[in-house]
XYZ file of C-alpha atoms in Angstrom:
365
model
C 10.110 -17.533 21.909
C 9.974 -21.482 20.006
C 9.108 -20.994 16.265
C 5.286 -22.148 15.540
C 6.772 -22.834 12.127
C 10.449 -23.982 11.198
C 11.829 -25.034 7.917
C 15.424 -25.819 8.337
C 17.167 -26.676 4.429
C 14.653 -27.894 3.128
C 14.851 -30.250 -0.440
C 12.384 -31.554 -2.619
C 12.667 -33.231 -5.713
C 10.414 -34.791 -8.016
C 13.189 -37.750 -9.707
C 16.055 -35.918 -10.914
C 14.335 -32.363 -10.911
C 15.106 -30.087 -8.002
C 12.035 -28.332 -7.084
C 12.614 -26.410 -3.469
C 16.177 -25.819 -3.180
C 17.595 -25.087 0.704
C 14.184 -23.573 2.025
C 15.182 -22.209 5.203
C 11.824 -19.920 7.101
C 10.655 -19.376 10.076
C 7.624 -17.947 12.072
C 6.196 -16.791 15.496
C 2.995 -17.350 16.495
C 0.172 -14.738 14.963
C 2.388 -14.519 11.941
C 0.955 -14.061 8.598
C 3.485 -15.547 6.038
C 3.074 -14.955 2.794
C 4.764 -17.612 0.109
C 4.745 -15.322 -3.279
C 6.609 -16.215 -6.559
C 5.490 -16.707 -10.305
C 3.855 -19.980 -11.477
C 5.761 -23.060 -11.311
C 8.140 -21.573 -8.517
C 7.413 -24.212 -5.779
C 5.001 -22.466 -3.621
C 1.900 -24.570 -3.565
C 4.847 -27.408 -2.989
C 6.122 -25.604 -0.422
C 2.645 -25.577 1.206
C 1.940 -29.037 0.485
C 5.251 -30.111 2.080
C 4.185 -27.993 4.838
C 0.829 -29.938 5.019
C 2.139 -33.382 4.494
C 0.796 -34.182 1.672
C 3.935 -34.074 -0.464
C 7.368 -35.896 1.523
C 9.711 -33.995 1.681
C 13.579 -34.984 0.492
C 15.541 -33.567 2.778
C 15.530 -31.210 5.906
C 12.607 -30.702 8.647
C 9.686 -29.074 9.113
C 8.837 -28.149 12.872
C 5.637 -26.896 14.342
C 5.183 -26.172 17.192
C 8.384 -27.325 18.285
C 7.997 -30.797 17.233
C 9.963 -32.628 14.103
C 6.849 -33.304 11.489
C 8.817 -35.235 8.637
C 7.491 -38.376 9.208
C 3.906 -37.073 10.689
C 0.661 -37.908 8.548
C -1.188 -34.402 7.664
C -4.411 -35.110 10.109
C -1.895 -35.274 13.347
C 0.035 -32.121 12.313
C -2.771 -30.061 13.971
C -3.134 -27.734 10.818
C -6.132 -26.746 8.970
C -5.898 -26.260 4.803
C -8.028 -23.966 2.647
C -7.536 -24.768 -0.781
C -8.377 -23.210 -4.224
C -11.370 -25.229 -5.569
C -12.974 -25.006 -1.613
C -13.393 -28.905 -1.776
C -17.225 -28.830 -0.536
C -18.920 -32.115 -0.361
C -21.592 -31.413 -2.343
C -24.251 -33.563 -1.262
C -24.019 -32.088 2.617
C -25.447 -28.604 3.619
C -23.254 -25.903 4.694
C -23.471 -26.864 8.501
C -22.370 -30.104 7.939
C -19.794 -29.405 5.627
C -18.393 -27.318 8.504
C -18.698 -29.608 11.418
C -17.925 -32.852 9.265
C -14.053 -32.832 10.631
C -15.446 -32.593 14.174
C -17.711 -35.174 13.872
C -14.941 -37.550 12.390
C -12.996 -36.786 14.964
C -15.652 -38.064 17.800
C -16.377 -34.222 19.289
C -19.388 -34.356 20.917
C -22.708 -32.826 19.823
C -22.595 -29.678 21.697
C -19.381 -28.483 20.856
C -19.896 -28.976 16.876
C -23.220 -26.604 17.487
C -21.121 -24.424 19.719
C -18.259 -23.777 16.986
C -20.477 -24.274 14.170
C -22.657 -21.179 15.744
C -19.099 -18.637 16.308
C -17.595 -19.697 13.139
C -21.117 -18.799 11.365
C -21.560 -15.452 13.023
C -17.794 -14.698 12.045
C -18.239 -15.268 8.787
C -21.689 -13.747 8.319
C -22.815 -17.150 6.920
C -25.754 -18.188 9.278
C -28.670 -17.790 6.467
C -26.677 -20.036 4.698
C -26.661 -23.194 7.108
C -29.012 -25.129 5.383
C -27.700 -24.871 1.741
C -26.158 -26.981 -0.346
C -22.513 -25.920 -2.088
C -24.409 -25.696 -5.626
C -26.955 -22.766 -4.441
C -23.675 -20.679 -2.989
C -21.920 -18.339 -5.296
C -17.843 -18.260 -5.336
C -17.904 -16.147 -2.270
C -19.972 -17.697 -0.072
C -18.337 -21.330 -0.673
C -15.291 -19.862 0.265
C -16.697 -18.429 3.251
C -17.490 -21.685 4.004
C -14.475 -23.486 3.435
C -12.512 -20.835 5.758
C -15.399 -21.957 8.007
C -14.551 -25.208 8.193
C -10.979 -24.771 8.731
C -11.819 -22.540 11.746
C -13.637 -24.978 13.792
C -10.419 -26.955 13.979
C -9.157 -24.280 16.052
C -5.272 -25.623 14.449
C -1.824 -24.158 15.171
C -1.407 -23.160 11.693
C -3.499 -21.951 8.561
C -2.571 -23.293 5.680
C -4.480 -21.293 2.203
C -3.647 -22.527 -0.849
C -4.443 -19.306 -3.623
C -7.980 -19.476 -1.850
C -9.185 -15.982 -3.825
C -7.938 -16.626 -7.829
C -11.397 -18.092 -8.616
C -12.880 -14.985 -7.478
C -13.692 -12.188 -9.722
C -11.632 -8.747 -8.685
C -14.115 -7.291 -6.551
C -14.611 -9.815 -4.489
C -11.491 -10.453 -4.166
C -10.555 -7.250 -2.439
C -13.588 -7.826 -0.363
C -12.337 -10.905 0.994
C -9.083 -10.320 1.152
C -10.538 -7.872 3.846
C -12.220 -10.778 5.376
C -9.100 -13.017 5.475
C -6.709 -9.875 6.900
C -9.689 -9.132 9.885
C -9.601 -12.619 10.782
C -6.257 -13.277 11.318
C -6.342 -9.886 13.608
C -9.233 -10.969 15.564
C -8.248 -14.950 16.137
C -4.540 -13.646 16.398
C -3.793 -17.075 14.530
C -0.811 -18.212 12.408
C -1.502 -18.158 8.825
C 0.709 -19.126 5.499
C -0.507 -18.325 2.470
C 0.225 -19.080 -1.032
C -0.235 -16.083 -3.804
C 1.395 -14.694 -7.012
C -0.847 -11.868 -6.883
C 1.906 -9.449 -4.885
C -0.959 -6.826 -4.049
C -2.549 -9.875 -1.593
C 1.134 -10.644 -0.350
C 1.603 -7.218 0.625
C -1.677 -6.175 2.214
C -2.321 -9.585 3.707
C 1.494 -10.531 4.922
C 3.539 -9.838 8.326
C 6.522 -11.684 6.725
C 6.909 -12.608 2.589
C 8.775 -14.977 0.960
C 9.237 -14.328 -2.642
C 10.290 -17.680 -4.598
C 11.894 -18.161 -7.857
C 12.388 -21.413 -9.764
C 12.332 -23.302 -6.009
C 15.000 -20.903 -4.653
C 14.206 -18.087 -1.855
C 15.016 -14.645 -3.411
C 13.693 -12.668 -0.215
C 12.564 -13.223 3.227
C 11.063 -9.778 4.739
C 8.407 -7.629 6.072
C 6.205 -6.039 3.367
C 8.029 -2.739 3.788
C 11.676 -4.291 3.573
C 10.719 -6.283 0.258
C 9.291 -3.080 -1.390
C 11.903 -0.442 -0.427
C 14.874 -2.486 -0.539
C 14.169 -5.268 -3.084
C 17.735 -8.062 -2.412
C 17.574 -7.895 -6.677
C 16.476 -7.106 -9.622
C 14.035 -10.377 -9.770
C 12.395 -9.283 -6.356
C 12.526 -5.365 -7.661
C 10.723 -6.340 -10.773
C 8.164 -8.629 -9.346
C 6.518 -6.686 -6.022
C 4.928 -3.636 -6.521
C 2.162 -2.107 -9.012
C 3.307 -0.609 -11.427
C 6.794 -2.748 -11.074
C 9.846 -0.558 -9.793
C 11.657 1.397 -13.325
C 14.660 -0.250 -13.613
C 17.340 1.829 -15.677
C 20.781 1.310 -16.729
C 23.036 3.655 -15.874
C 26.587 4.828 -15.473
C 28.044 5.921 -12.413
C 31.144 8.262 -11.755
C 32.337 9.225 -7.887
C 33.027 12.693 -7.580
C 33.412 14.984 -4.661
C 30.126 15.171 -3.555
C 29.198 11.725 -4.262
C 28.334 9.994 -7.343
C 26.960 11.381 -10.904
C 24.390 8.973 -12.148
C 24.533 9.452 -16.081
C 21.387 7.814 -18.038
C 21.217 8.136 -21.818
C 18.705 9.565 -23.159
C 17.763 9.164 -27.199
C 18.343 12.064 -29.070
C 18.933 14.356 -26.423
C 22.033 14.840 -23.702
C 22.299 12.095 -20.950
C 20.459 12.885 -18.489
C 23.032 13.291 -15.131
C 21.711 12.723 -11.197
C 24.166 13.478 -8.190
C 23.764 10.967 -5.498
C 25.342 12.242 -2.516
C 25.193 9.228 -0.606
C 26.027 6.608 -2.859
C 29.431 5.209 -2.407
C 31.728 2.253 -4.506
C 29.388 1.536 -7.270
C 30.450 0.042 -10.198
C 30.987 2.223 -13.266
C 27.881 0.263 -14.720
C 24.545 -0.044 -12.580
C 21.067 -0.599 -12.711
C 19.088 2.542 -11.210
C 15.874 1.342 -9.439
C 12.927 3.969 -8.327
C 9.510 3.277 -7.356
C 7.007 4.977 -9.696
C 5.494 7.422 -7.222
C 9.617 8.433 -6.076
C 9.586 9.867 -9.695
C 6.954 12.955 -9.342
C 6.030 16.306 -11.158
C 8.714 19.103 -10.072
C 7.686 21.454 -7.531
C 5.355 18.426 -5.685
C 8.686 16.796 -3.727
C 10.901 18.355 -1.725
C 14.329 17.483 -0.110
C 18.157 17.884 -0.271
C 17.503 14.286 -2.099
C 15.352 15.438 -4.795
C 16.969 16.147 -8.296
C 15.067 17.587 -11.210
C 15.502 16.985 -14.902
C 13.251 17.739 -17.874
C 11.770 14.391 -19.587
C 9.781 13.840 -22.897
C 6.882 12.723 -22.071
C 5.986 9.697 -24.646
C 2.610 8.685 -23.268
C 0.105 9.633 -20.644
C -2.084 7.090 -18.704
C -4.958 8.795 -16.384
C -5.851 6.493 -13.952
C -8.492 7.938 -11.579
C -6.676 8.888 -7.962
C -3.562 8.955 -10.185
C -1.765 9.731 -13.499
C 0.853 7.668 -15.166
C 3.619 8.803 -17.132
C 6.029 7.187 -19.203
C 9.314 8.271 -20.782
C 12.102 6.968 -22.413
C 15.297 6.654 -20.342
C 18.900 4.692 -21.036
C 16.528 2.396 -23.695
C 14.158 1.768 -21.028
C 10.417 2.933 -20.435
C 10.418 4.404 -17.101
C 6.894 5.237 -15.703
C 6.307 8.117 -12.940
C 3.100 8.361 -11.215
C 2.039 11.866 -10.713
C -1.359 13.416 -8.919
C -4.613 13.051 -11.272
C -4.646 17.145 -12.532
C -1.379 16.935 -14.164
C -0.790 19.093 -17.631
C 1.336 16.090 -18.858
C 0.812 15.911 -22.485
C 2.359 13.453 -24.692
C 5.318 14.203 -26.946
C 5.596 17.734 -25.248
C 8.701 18.191 -21.953
C 7.702 17.849 -18.528
C 10.375 18.328 -15.330
C 10.292 15.610 -13.052
C 11.400 15.487 -10.080
C 13.591 12.048 -8.520
C 13.486 11.414 -5.106
C 17.039 9.622 -5.051
C 16.812 9.239 -0.831
C 14.510 6.303 -2.090
C 16.432 4.702 -4.935
C 17.692 0.965 -5.273
C 21.311 -0.052 -7.384
C 21.767 -3.410 -8.260
C 24.661 -4.865 -10.001
C 23.671 -5.695 -14.301
C 25.014 -9.378 -14.091
C 24.401 -10.826 -11.329
C 21.343 -9.101 -10.435
C 22.444 -8.294 -6.511
C 21.254 -5.188 -4.587
C 24.208 -2.759 -3.518
C 23.448 0.007 -1.410
């Protein structure tokens, strides 16, 4: 199958400053690609390059099998939804949605049909005669999406569309966008700095840092097998625990030794780990450190840990302990009897462990 979007060896410079470096990404029709990373990592610039709003310095961008390098934005068969909504304040909602079709010379009957379909889909029928100034942020975002939907383009591009909304509305609109994607089987490219948004929406995630792709994969791959320390730390809330440790091979696998202040080192045996260097960073998600007795399996090992802090969070309780000179968070059930200042046996699920090289930050397993 020909990729609907194929980016090859893309570079983007502003003068002598390299913003994007050797980007290679391809997606199939119906994919939901999320570009995620911290502020200033180049994700919005990459989206603007796909849209044709920014010229590229080197490389190619193909949309639907056609090289778009010299093609103007209006001829790329894309629709873009901006963070700022970009609605015309003097026009009604209906006119905002149909304006693009009118400019392209689409007949009145088709405009009406498309408008009604989209208004129903987005549940904005009662708003069609209002102006943007009379709408809430969430309603404006729906109108901006409606304007993109009537285009029926090859690619939908979203630039942080939910960042101006409050937390509750963000969750609602996230569900709306996911539902839209499923119902339309549309191909979407979506920029966000919010890794929860990335995990819930994407079929494929690109993690960017400093204009360089750190990892490309499904949400499960990115979450469970981060390619390096940056991805491990950036994706997930709370973040993955990254604990300095020493690895020593022995007959039954590898002994992992973790320093503890004022106590003997914590020693875990990983029967699957092989060929690890002596100094490693051990990565475990908070949910892979449970209260002893709540997690079973041959790779689960228990150890007594001194609890520094207990943070109730509704359905979960997070407890924090000091291991390897780092704060380590475990995600326990709500009814835990953990108390700060007391010792609690914790179970470490080594079937979920990641190992990283301290210097390069690269994944080792």
